[in-house]
Amino acid sequence: MCTTWWLLLVLFHCSPVTLPGFHVPESPGIRLKHEGLTALHPVVLVPGIVTGGLELWEGKPCAEGLFRKRLWGGSFTEVFKRPLCLLEHLSLHNETGLDPPGIRIRAVPGLVAADYFAPGYFVWAVLIESLAKIGYEGKNMHMAAYDWRLSFQNTEIREQTLSRLRSQIELMNITNGYKKVVMVPHSMGVIYFLHFLKWVEAPPPMGGGGGPGWCAKHIKAIMNIGPVFLGVPKTISNLLSAEAKDVASTRAMDPGVLDSEILGLQTLEHVMRVTRTWDSMASLLPKGGETIWGNLDWSPEEGHACDFSKKRYSRASAGEKDTNGSDVKIDDVLRAAAGASGAEIGGDKVYSDIFRMSERINLRQ
């Protein structure tokens, strides 16, 4: 598997940027810049689970020489050099859900926290570059990095992450001519930001004390990308056995590597031991009850005919938008940041449908 990974990495860096005879389409940023779009509202990006980099601030003797180096995200070279040491440092305390004694892992700050997950594997890089094309920079664009392993409230207890996010939004609002902020959360970052919306207006000590009008005063729009409002079914299999599509793909590339004793014991047993200490996994468990997931005798998919003629990534009209907002594209984010209203990009319908659905879904289940 290691050989395959490095071979693909070498081929990626050796291949030409463009192939002769092939036309490269303009990036969304360049295309919309030609349309006259310019930076207006400040933008805050909220990454999801596992995509944000984590760096070492204090560790055990086995992590000597890794101070402020990435243990998660980046090249992952340390995974192969000292895997057991890495897994020990990525684990959280079983009782407190915070740092184990003698270990401090913190989120990488700045836009580099989640622009690329690994070399050649972009996460936010394309959106960041597109925003830069229409005038965005560090003053009006911010990556709200956080330790995605922790429970949402523990990010506030350990590092005051929610308080710092509130201060950052207020600062960007003031320094950008009192323009409201456009929030762009992704995956688990969507429900993390939902927690923030409740927290910031709740009274202290459990809340931020911003009052009932804080969100309306500071936030223009929320552009959810790949939201997980109702959880992720594969979280269950991950917690029970560490089995997932990614595991199956790895087995297909190198059969037996995950079942061998390259870590001293079964590899998946180590993965389960680590991920079960991450309280954030609980936030991804499926919710919504039988209305969404059905039961032993009934499934919501019964009688539904899939329409394979529609392209998954084709641009939908305002009336074809998915009710969970999952087809939000870079164009929509840039247009919202440049001042477009929800009606102009179909956002009003998207979010009104979400709240109408929530009336018949037990989101607390």
mmCIF file of C-alpha atoms in Angstrom:
data_model
loop_
_atom_site.group_PDB
_atom_site.id
_atom_site.type_symbol
_atom_site.label_atom_id
_atom_site.label_comp_id
_atom_site.label_asym_id
_atom_site.label_seq_id
_atom_site.Cartn_x
_atom_site.Cartn_y
_atom_site.Cartn_z
ATOM 1 C CA MET A 1 0.000 0.000 0.000
ATOM 2 C CA CYS A 2 2.860 2.380 0.849
ATOM 3 C CA THR A 3 4.515 1.669 -2.505
ATOM 4 C CA THR A 4 1.252 2.350 -4.352
ATOM 5 C CA TRP A 5 0.747 5.635 -2.482
ATOM 6 C CA TRP A 6 4.242 6.938 -3.211
ATOM 7 C CA LEU A 7 4.031 5.839 -6.858
ATOM 8 C CA LEU A 8 0.785 7.772 -7.321
ATOM 9 C CA LEU A 9 2.348 10.795 -5.599
ATOM 10 C CA VAL A 10 5.371 10.742 -7.940
ATOM 11 C CA LEU A 11 3.133 10.406 -10.999
ATOM 12 C CA PHE A 12 0.995 13.326 -9.786
ATOM 13 C CA HIS A 13 3.992 15.644 -9.468
ATOM 14 C CA CYS A 14 5.566 14.498 -12.754
ATOM 15 C CA SER A 15 2.446 14.814 -14.886
ATOM 16 C CA PRO A 16 1.969 18.041 -16.900
ATOM 17 C CA VAL A 17 -0.535 20.615 -15.723
ATOM 18 C CA THR A 18 -2.454 20.308 -18.981
ATOM 19 C CA LEU A 19 -2.451 17.697 -21.717
ATOM 20 C CA PRO A 20 -1.926 18.754 -25.352
ATOM 21 C CA GLY A 21 -5.202 19.161 -27.189
ATOM 22 C CA PHE A 22 -7.332 19.383 -24.051
ATOM 23 C CA HIS A 23 -9.013 22.642 -23.110
ATOM 24 C CA VAL A 24 -8.923 23.454 -19.409
ATOM 25 C CA PRO A 25 -12.125 25.238 -18.317
ATOM 26 C CA GLU A 26 -11.840 28.460 -16.379
ATOM 27 C CA SER A 27 -11.956 28.167 -12.627
ATOM 28 C CA PRO A 28 -15.131 29.473 -10.942
ATOM 29 C CA GLY A 29 -13.201 32.391 -9.477
ATOM 30 C CA ILE A 30 -11.850 33.597 -12.829
ATOM 31 C CA ARG A 31 -15.201 33.117 -14.564
ATOM 32 C CA LEU A 32 -17.137 35.057 -11.925
ATOM 33 C CA LYS A 33 -14.459 37.742 -11.784
ATOM 34 C CA HIS A 34 -15.082 38.333 -15.491
ATOM 35 C CA GLU A 35 -18.778 38.701 -14.618
ATOM 36 C CA GLY A 36 -17.849 41.526 -12.272
ATOM 37 C CA LEU A 37 -18.083 39.779 -8.885
ATOM 38 C CA THR A 38 -15.874 41.262 -6.165
ATOM 39 C CA ALA A 39 -15.334 40.545 -2.492
ATOM 40 C CA LEU A 40 -18.027 42.049 -0.279
ATOM 41 C CA HIS A 41 -18.982 39.959 2.744
ATOM 42 C CA PRO A 42 -16.282 38.316 4.890
ATOM 43 C CA VAL A 43 -16.224 34.517 4.659
ATOM 44 C CA VAL A 44 -15.625 31.955 7.416
ATOM 45 C CA LEU A 45 -14.939 28.316 6.488
ATOM 46 C CA VAL A 46 -15.753 25.561 9.000
ATOM 47 C CA PRO A 47 -14.061 22.212 8.185
ATOM 48 C CA GLY A 48 -15.521 18.811 8.970
ATOM 49 C CA ILE A 49 -14.225 15.721 10.735
ATOM 50 C CA VAL A 50 -10.726 14.339 9.932
ATOM 51 C CA THR A 51 -10.005 16.933 7.210
ATOM 52 C CA GLY A 52 -8.333 19.436 9.559
ATOM 53 C CA GLY A 53 -4.649 19.109 10.413
ATOM 54 C CA LEU A 54 -3.516 18.328 13.972
ATOM 55 C CA GLU A 55 -0.065 19.208 15.327
ATOM 56 C CA LEU A 56 1.918 18.151 18.396
ATOM 57 C CA TRP A 57 2.613 20.584 21.249
ATOM 58 C CA GLU A 58 3.537 18.100 23.963
ATOM 59 C CA GLY A 59 4.095 14.377 23.737
ATOM 60 C CA LYS A 60 5.649 11.197 25.048
ATOM 61 C CA PRO A 61 9.324 10.244 24.464
ATOM 62 C CA CYS A 62 8.355 8.259 21.356
ATOM 63 C CA ALA A 63 7.329 11.554 19.698
ATOM 64 C CA GLU A 64 10.712 13.213 20.185
ATOM 65 C CA GLY A 65 11.467 15.706 17.409
ATOM 66 C CA LEU A 66 7.843 16.190 16.355
ATOM 67 C CA PHE A 67 7.112 19.442 18.207
ATOM 68 C CA ARG A 68 4.616 21.482 16.152
ATOM 69 C CA LYS A 69 4.755 18.967 13.331
ATOM 70 C CA ARG A 70 1.582 17.495 11.880
ATOM 71 C CA LEU A 71 0.536 14.163 13.286
ATOM 72 C CA TRP A 72 -2.625 14.260 11.189
ATOM 73 C CA GLY A 73 -2.925 15.687 7.693
ATOM 74 C CA GLY A 74 -0.046 16.408 5.358
ATOM 75 C CA SER A 75 2.293 13.691 4.130
ATOM 76 C CA PHE A 76 1.472 11.124 6.866
ATOM 77 C CA THR A 77 5.119 10.011 6.892
ATOM 78 C CA GLU A 78 5.010 9.565 10.671
ATOM 79 C CA VAL A 79 2.199 7.016 10.306
ATOM 80 C CA PHE A 80 4.644 4.603 8.716
ATOM 81 C CA LYS A 81 7.647 5.517 10.883
ATOM 82 C CA ARG A 82 6.020 5.109 14.323
ATOM 83 C CA PRO A 83 2.371 4.043 13.967
ATOM 84 C CA LEU A 84 1.738 2.962 17.564
ATOM 85 C CA CYS A 85 3.152 6.238 18.881
ATOM 86 C CA LEU A 86 0.919 8.198 16.520
ATOM 87 C CA LEU A 87 -2.197 6.293 17.575
ATOM 88 C CA GLU A 88 -1.379 6.824 21.245
ATOM 89 C CA HIS A 89 -1.115 10.571 20.724
ATOM 90 C CA LEU A 90 -4.318 10.798 18.679
ATOM 91 C CA SER A 91 -6.329 9.072 21.422
ATOM 92 C CA LEU A 92 -8.278 11.103 23.980
ATOM 93 C CA HIS A 93 -8.787 10.401 27.680
ATOM 94 C CA ASN A 94 -11.471 7.737 28.089
ATOM 95 C CA GLU A 95 -13.222 9.522 30.985
ATOM 96 C CA THR A 96 -12.774 13.256 30.373
ATOM 97 C CA GLY A 97 -12.739 13.234 26.565
ATOM 98 C CA LEU A 98 -9.840 15.709 26.757
ATOM 99 C CA ASP A 99 -6.041 15.373 26.526
ATOM 100 C CA PRO A 100 -4.417 12.338 28.154
ATOM 101 C CA PRO A 101 -1.683 13.192 30.705
ATOM 102 C CA GLY A 102 1.499 14.408 29.043
ATOM 103 C CA ILE A 103 -0.029 14.828 25.574
ATOM 104 C CA ARG A 104 -1.229 17.996 23.843
ATOM 105 C CA ILE A 105 -2.498 17.840 20.262
ATOM 106 C CA ARG A 106 -3.933 21.025 18.786
ATOM 107 C CA ALA A 107 -5.597 22.034 15.524
ATOM 108 C CA VAL A 108 -3.357 23.616 12.904
ATOM 109 C CA PRO A 109 -4.374 27.298 12.638
ATOM 110 C CA GLY A 110 -5.034 29.295 9.488
ATOM 111 C CA LEU A 111 -6.165 28.465 5.972
ATOM 112 C CA VAL A 112 -3.489 25.753 5.722
ATOM 113 C CA ALA A 113 -5.378 23.769 8.371
ATOM 114 C CA ALA A 114 -7.659 22.158 5.811
ATOM 115 C CA ASP A 115 -6.751 23.356 2.315
ATOM 116 C CA TYR A 116 -5.203 19.965 1.517
ATOM 117 C CA PHE A 117 -5.747 16.751 3.468
ATOM 118 C CA ALA A 118 -2.714 15.113 1.841
ATOM 119 C CA PRO A 119 -0.508 15.974 -1.152
ATOM 120 C CA GLY A 120 -2.758 16.012 -4.201
ATOM 121 C CA TYR A 121 -5.930 15.558 -2.097
ATOM 122 C CA PHE A 122 -7.554 18.976 -1.828
ATOM 123 C CA VAL A 123 -10.361 19.850 0.564
ATOM 124 C CA TRP A 124 -10.803 23.640 0.670
ATOM 125 C CA ALA A 125 -7.972 24.634 -1.690
ATOM 126 C CA VAL A 126 -10.136 25.155 -4.796
ATOM 127 C CA LEU A 127 -12.706 27.269 -2.942
ATOM 128 C CA ILE A 128 -9.973 29.316 -1.238
ATOM 129 C CA GLU A 129 -8.283 29.971 -4.590
ATOM 130 C CA SER A 130 -11.591 30.898 -6.220
ATOM 131 C CA LEU A 131 -12.380 33.344 -3.418
ATOM 132 C CA ALA A 132 -8.908 34.850 -3.805
ATOM 133 C CA LYS A 133 -9.594 35.467 -7.510
ATOM 134 C CA ILE A 134 -12.427 37.868 -6.665
ATOM 135 C CA GLY A 135 -10.440 39.718 -4.000
ATOM 136 C CA TYR A 136 -10.473 37.682 -0.795
ATOM 137 C CA GLU A 137 -7.440 37.426 1.484
ATOM 138 C CA GLY A 138 -6.564 36.927 5.143
ATOM 139 C CA LYS A 139 -8.468 40.032 6.250
ATOM 140 C CA ASN A 140 -11.835 38.854 4.973
ATOM 141 C CA MET A 141 -11.432 35.059 4.825
ATOM 142 C CA HIS A 142 -10.901 32.812 7.847
ATOM 143 C CA MET A 143 -10.642 29.081 8.508
ATOM 144 C CA ALA A 144 -12.369 28.217 11.804
ATOM 145 C CA ALA A 145 -10.080 25.283 12.633
ATOM 146 C CA TYR A 146 -10.939 23.186 15.682
ATOM 147 C CA ASP A 147 -9.970 19.831 17.174
ATOM 148 C CA TRP A 148 -12.520 17.610 15.459
ATOM 149 C CA ARG A 149 -11.880 14.737 17.895
ATOM 150 C CA LEU A 150 -13.505 16.547 20.830
ATOM 151 C CA SER A 151 -17.175 16.852 21.668
ATOM 152 C CA PHE A 152 -18.516 20.234 20.602
ATOM 153 C CA GLN A 153 -18.747 21.634 24.124
ATOM 154 C CA ASN A 154 -15.290 20.310 25.024
ATOM 155 C CA THR A 155 -13.760 22.466 22.290
ATOM 156 C CA GLU A 156 -14.967 25.421 24.349
ATOM 157 C CA ILE A 157 -13.900 23.946 27.689
ATOM 158 C CA ARG A 158 -10.357 23.134 26.569
ATOM 159 C CA GLU A 159 -9.494 25.963 24.181
ATOM 160 C CA GLN A 160 -12.450 28.384 24.174
ATOM 161 C CA THR A 161 -12.833 27.604 20.458
ATOM 162 C CA LEU A 162 -16.463 28.753 20.335
ATOM 163 C CA SER A 163 -15.609 32.014 22.109
ATOM 164 C CA ARG A 164 -12.745 32.643 19.701
ATOM 165 C CA LEU A 165 -15.017 31.956 16.733
ATOM 166 C CA ARG A 166 -17.529 34.468 18.065
ATOM 167 C CA SER A 167 -14.775 37.069 18.517
ATOM 168 C CA GLN A 168 -13.427 36.392 15.026
ATOM 169 C CA ILE A 169 -16.851 36.848 13.424
ATOM 170 C CA GLU A 170 -17.389 40.098 15.332
ATOM 171 C CA LEU A 171 -13.909 41.336 14.350
ATOM 172 C CA MET A 172 -14.424 40.517 10.668
ATOM 173 C CA ASN A 173 -17.797 42.243 10.790
ATOM 174 C CA ILE A 174 -16.222 45.431 12.160
ATOM 175 C CA THR A 175 -13.069 45.476 10.004
ATOM 176 C CA ASN A 176 -15.012 44.894 6.785
ATOM 177 C CA GLY A 177 -17.338 47.866 7.010
ATOM 178 C CA TYR A 178 -19.905 46.133 9.245
ATOM 179 C CA LYS A 179 -20.710 43.640 6.500
ATOM 180 C CA LYS A 180 -22.339 40.461 7.775
ATOM 181 C CA VAL A 181 -20.374 37.215 7.533
ATOM 182 C CA VAL A 182 -21.044 34.342 5.103
ATOM 183 C CA MET A 183 -20.489 31.005 6.868
ATOM 184 C CA VAL A 184 -19.424 27.963 4.825
ATOM 185 C CA PRO A 185 -19.426 24.801 6.982
ATOM 186 C CA HIS A 186 -18.696 21.340 5.578
ATOM 187 C CA SER A 187 -19.745 17.843 6.706
ATOM 188 C CA MET A 188 -19.549 17.588 10.511
ATOM 189 C CA GLY A 189 -18.681 21.284 10.534
ATOM 190 C CA VAL A 190 -22.339 21.898 9.645
ATOM 191 C CA ILE A 191 -23.661 20.439 12.899
ATOM 192 C CA TYR A 192 -20.713 21.920 14.800
ATOM 193 C CA PHE A 193 -21.790 25.332 13.529
ATOM 194 C CA LEU A 194 -25.421 24.587 14.431
ATOM 195 C CA HIS A 195 -24.161 23.974 17.970
ATOM 196 C CA PHE A 196 -22.357 27.323 17.800
ATOM 197 C CA LEU A 197 -25.548 29.107 16.704
ATOM 198 C CA LYS A 198 -27.354 27.834 19.805
ATOM 199 C CA TRP A 199 -24.357 28.351 22.090
ATOM 200 C CA VAL A 200 -23.600 31.941 21.071
ATOM 201 C CA GLU A 201 -27.098 33.211 21.932
ATOM 202 C CA ALA A 202 -27.535 31.127 25.104
ATOM 203 C CA PRO A 203 -26.811 32.768 28.473
ATOM 204 C CA PRO A 204 -23.541 31.993 30.301
ATOM 205 C CA PRO A 205 -21.979 29.927 31.752
ATOM 206 C CA MET A 206 -22.999 27.216 29.238
ATOM 207 C CA GLY A 207 -23.599 29.707 26.427
ATOM 208 C CA GLY A 208 -21.773 32.623 24.871
ATOM 209 C CA GLY A 209 -24.171 35.279 26.139
ATOM 210 C CA GLY A 210 -24.597 37.006 22.778
ATOM 211 C CA GLY A 211 -28.345 37.356 23.181
ATOM 212 C CA PRO A 212 -31.206 36.393 20.849
ATOM 213 C CA GLY A 213 -30.235 38.874 18.126
ATOM 214 C CA TRP A 214 -26.548 38.005 17.748
ATOM 215 C CA CYS A 215 -26.875 35.673 14.734
ATOM 216 C CA ALA A 216 -29.181 38.013 12.824
ATOM 217 C CA LYS A 217 -26.791 40.902 13.459
ATOM 218 C CA HIS A 218 -23.565 39.198 12.372
ATOM 219 C CA ILE A 219 -24.420 36.414 9.869
ATOM 220 C CA LYS A 220 -25.663 37.020 6.310
ATOM 221 C CA ALA A 221 -25.881 33.457 5.002
ATOM 222 C CA ILE A 222 -24.971 29.852 5.795
ATOM 223 C CA MET A 223 -23.825 27.837 2.767
ATOM 224 C CA ASN A 224 -23.785 24.205 3.890
ATOM 225 C CA ILE A 225 -21.590 21.818 1.885
ATOM 226 C CA GLY A 226 -22.250 18.088 2.264
ATOM 227 C CA PRO A 227 -24.227 18.543 5.505
ATOM 228 C CA VAL A 228 -24.879 15.664 7.900
ATOM 229 C CA PHE A 229 -28.021 16.960 9.603
ATOM 230 C CA LEU A 230 -29.318 13.417 10.158
ATOM 231 C CA GLY A 231 -25.993 11.751 10.876
ATOM 232 C CA VAL A 232 -23.927 9.264 8.884
ATOM 233 C CA PRO A 233 -24.910 5.560 8.866
ATOM 234 C CA LYS A 234 -21.319 4.354 8.447
ATOM 235 C CA THR A 235 -20.510 5.840 11.870
ATOM 236 C CA ILE A 236 -22.176 2.788 13.417
ATOM 237 C CA SER A 237 -20.041 0.298 11.497
ATOM 238 C CA ASN A 238 -16.965 2.390 12.215
ATOM 239 C CA LEU A 239 -17.539 2.272 15.965
ATOM 240 C CA LEU A 240 -18.483 -1.419 15.994
ATOM 241 C CA SER A 241 -15.827 -2.849 13.699
ATOM 242 C CA ALA A 242 -13.932 -0.002 11.953
ATOM 243 C CA GLU A 243 -15.297 -1.364 8.683
ATOM 244 C CA ALA A 244 -16.104 1.220 6.013
ATOM 245 C CA LYS A 245 -15.892 1.822 2.285
ATOM 246 C CA ASP A 246 -12.367 3.182 2.742
ATOM 247 C CA VAL A 247 -11.312 -0.031 4.472
ATOM 248 C CA ALA A 248 -12.741 -2.110 1.630
ATOM 249 C CA SER A 249 -10.858 0.025 -0.910
ATOM 250 C CA THR A 250 -7.606 -0.456 0.993
ATOM 251 C CA ARG A 251 -8.146 -4.201 1.109
ATOM 252 C CA ALA A 252 -8.732 -4.202 -2.642
ATOM 253 C CA MET A 253 -5.406 -2.428 -3.265
ATOM 254 C CA ASP A 254 -3.375 -4.563 -0.865
ATOM 255 C CA PRO A 255 -5.241 -7.649 0.417
ATOM 256 C CA GLY A 256 -4.238 -8.733 3.900
ATOM 257 C CA VAL A 257 -2.503 -5.543 5.038
ATOM 258 C CA LEU A 258 -5.315 -4.605 7.437
ATOM 259 C CA ASP A 259 -5.530 -8.134 8.800
ATOM 260 C CA SER A 260 -1.809 -8.599 9.352
ATOM 261 C CA GLU A 261 0.027 -7.773 12.568
ATOM 262 C CA ILE A 262 1.959 -4.766 11.266
ATOM 263 C CA LEU A 263 1.023 -2.829 14.420
ATOM 264 C CA GLY A 264 1.684 -5.673 16.822
ATOM 265 C CA LEU A 265 -2.003 -6.649 16.877
ATOM 266 C CA GLN A 266 -4.798 -6.412 14.342
ATOM 267 C CA THR A 267 -4.686 -3.013 12.635
ATOM 268 C CA LEU A 268 -8.452 -2.452 12.807
ATOM 269 C CA GLU A 269 -8.422 -3.151 16.547
ATOM 270 C CA HIS A 270 -6.041 -0.222 17.003
ATOM 271 C CA VAL A 271 -8.198 2.006 14.813
ATOM 272 C CA MET A 272 -11.298 1.108 16.859
ATOM 273 C CA ARG A 273 -9.488 1.746 20.124
ATOM 274 C CA VAL A 274 -8.525 5.237 18.988
ATOM 275 C CA THR A 275 -11.764 6.323 17.288
ATOM 276 C CA ARG A 276 -13.871 5.192 20.236
ATOM 277 C CA THR A 277 -12.150 7.847 22.352
ATOM 278 C CA TRP A 278 -13.264 10.597 19.959
ATOM 279 C CA ASP A 279 -16.465 12.057 21.392
ATOM 280 C CA SER A 280 -17.195 13.799 18.097
ATOM 281 C CA MET A 281 -18.144 10.424 16.600
ATOM 282 C CA ALA A 282 -21.317 10.435 18.708
ATOM 283 C CA SER A 283 -22.495 13.595 16.940
ATOM 284 C CA LEU A 284 -22.443 11.690 13.631
ATOM 285 C CA LEU A 285 -24.677 8.831 14.747
ATOM 286 C CA PRO A 286 -27.894 8.661 12.667
ATOM 287 C CA LYS A 287 -30.853 10.586 14.068
ATOM 288 C CA GLY A 288 -34.391 11.207 12.891
ATOM 289 C CA GLY A 289 -36.038 7.953 13.948
ATOM 290 C CA GLU A 290 -38.277 5.768 11.810
ATOM 291 C CA THR A 291 -39.475 8.721 9.744
ATOM 292 C CA ILE A 292 -36.071 8.843 8.070
ATOM 293 C CA TRP A 293 -34.537 5.390 8.466
ATOM 294 C CA GLY A 294 -37.591 3.130 8.611
ATOM 295 C CA ASN A 295 -37.773 -0.014 10.760
ATOM 296 C CA LEU A 296 -37.583 -3.801 10.423
ATOM 297 C CA ASP A 297 -40.762 -3.878 8.325
ATOM 298 C CA TRP A 298 -40.574 -0.640 6.326
ATOM 299 C CA SER A 299 -38.033 1.509 4.500
ATOM 300 C CA PRO A 300 -38.450 5.063 3.138
ATOM 301 C CA GLU A 301 -37.009 3.863 -0.184
ATOM 302 C CA GLU A 302 -39.892 1.466 -0.836
ATOM 303 C CA GLY A 303 -41.632 2.332 -4.087
ATOM 304 C CA HIS A 304 -39.010 4.930 -5.020
ATOM 305 C CA ALA A 305 -37.601 4.726 -8.543
ATOM 306 C CA CYS A 306 -34.123 6.184 -8.981
ATOM 307 C CA ASP A 307 -33.678 8.572 -11.889
ATOM 308 C CA PHE A 308 -30.209 7.822 -13.225
ATOM 309 C CA SER A 309 -30.636 10.291 -16.080
ATOM 310 C CA LYS A 310 -29.852 13.213 -13.760
ATOM 311 C CA LYS A 311 -26.182 13.901 -13.286
ATOM 312 C CA ARG A 312 -25.270 14.081 -9.625
ATOM 313 C CA TYR A 313 -23.000 17.073 -10.084
ATOM 314 C CA SER A 314 -24.938 18.881 -12.801
ATOM 315 C CA ARG A 315 -26.073 22.364 -11.931
ATOM 316 C CA ALA A 316 -29.658 22.225 -10.729
ATOM 317 C CA SER A 317 -32.214 24.952 -11.107
ATOM 318 C CA ALA A 318 -33.615 26.657 -8.030
ATOM 319 C CA GLY A 319 -36.559 24.279 -8.068
ATOM 320 C CA GLU A 320 -34.352 21.169 -8.281
ATOM 321 C CA LYS A 321 -32.153 21.885 -5.310
ATOM 322 C CA ASP A 322 -31.869 19.144 -2.739
ATOM 323 C CA THR A 323 -33.598 19.993 0.532
ATOM 324 C CA ASN A 324 -30.417 19.488 2.558
ATOM 325 C CA GLY A 325 -28.461 21.974 0.434
ATOM 326 C CA SER A 326 -25.891 19.373 -0.625
ATOM 327 C CA ASP A 327 -25.625 20.706 -4.173
ATOM 328 C CA VAL A 328 -24.229 24.042 -3.053
ATOM 329 C CA LYS A 329 -21.381 24.797 -5.446
ATOM 330 C CA ILE A 330 -18.407 27.115 -5.488
ATOM 331 C CA ASP A 331 -20.390 29.470 -7.726
ATOM 332 C CA ASP A 332 -23.139 29.761 -5.114
ATOM 333 C CA VAL A 333 -20.661 30.442 -2.306
ATOM 334 C CA LEU A 334 -18.908 33.139 -4.319
ATOM 335 C CA ARG A 335 -22.196 34.760 -5.344
ATOM 336 C CA ALA A 336 -23.411 34.822 -1.731
ATOM 337 C CA ALA A 337 -20.096 36.290 -0.595
ATOM 338 C CA ALA A 338 -20.389 38.948 -3.304
ATOM 339 C CA GLY A 339 -23.835 39.954 -2.034
ATOM 340 C CA ALA A 340 -26.384 37.719 -3.786
ATOM 341 C CA SER A 341 -29.606 37.107 -1.885
ATOM 342 C CA GLY A 342 -30.927 33.685 -0.989
ATOM 343 C CA ALA A 343 -33.682 34.006 -3.577
ATOM 344 C CA GLU A 344 -31.114 34.636 -6.329
ATOM 345 C CA ILE A 345 -29.316 31.332 -5.687
ATOM 346 C CA GLY A 346 -32.295 29.301 -4.479
ATOM 347 C CA GLY A 347 -31.189 29.373 -0.863
ATOM 348 C CA ASP A 348 -34.513 30.553 0.545
ATOM 349 C CA LYS A 349 -36.219 27.423 -0.758
ATOM 350 C CA VAL A 350 -33.419 25.163 0.480
ATOM 351 C CA TYR A 351 -33.579 26.306 4.078
ATOM 352 C CA SER A 352 -37.351 26.711 4.254
ATOM 353 C CA ASP A 353 -37.638 23.069 3.166
ATOM 354 C CA ILE A 354 -35.223 21.996 5.903
ATOM 355 C CA PHE A 355 -37.277 23.599 8.649
ATOM 356 C CA ARG A 356 -40.522 22.260 7.209
ATOM 357 C CA MET A 357 -39.047 18.740 7.273
ATOM 358 C CA SER A 358 -37.811 19.203 10.841
ATOM 359 C CA GLU A 359 -41.390 19.572 12.077
ATOM 360 C CA ARG A 360 -42.000 15.859 11.450
ATOM 361 C CA ILE A 361 -38.560 14.587 12.448
ATOM 362 C CA ASN A 362 -37.531 13.884 16.015
ATOM 363 C CA LEU A 363 -34.075 15.432 15.822
ATOM 364 C CA ARG A 364 -33.426 14.640 19.488
ATOM 365 C CA GLN A 365 -33.773 10.925 19.029
#
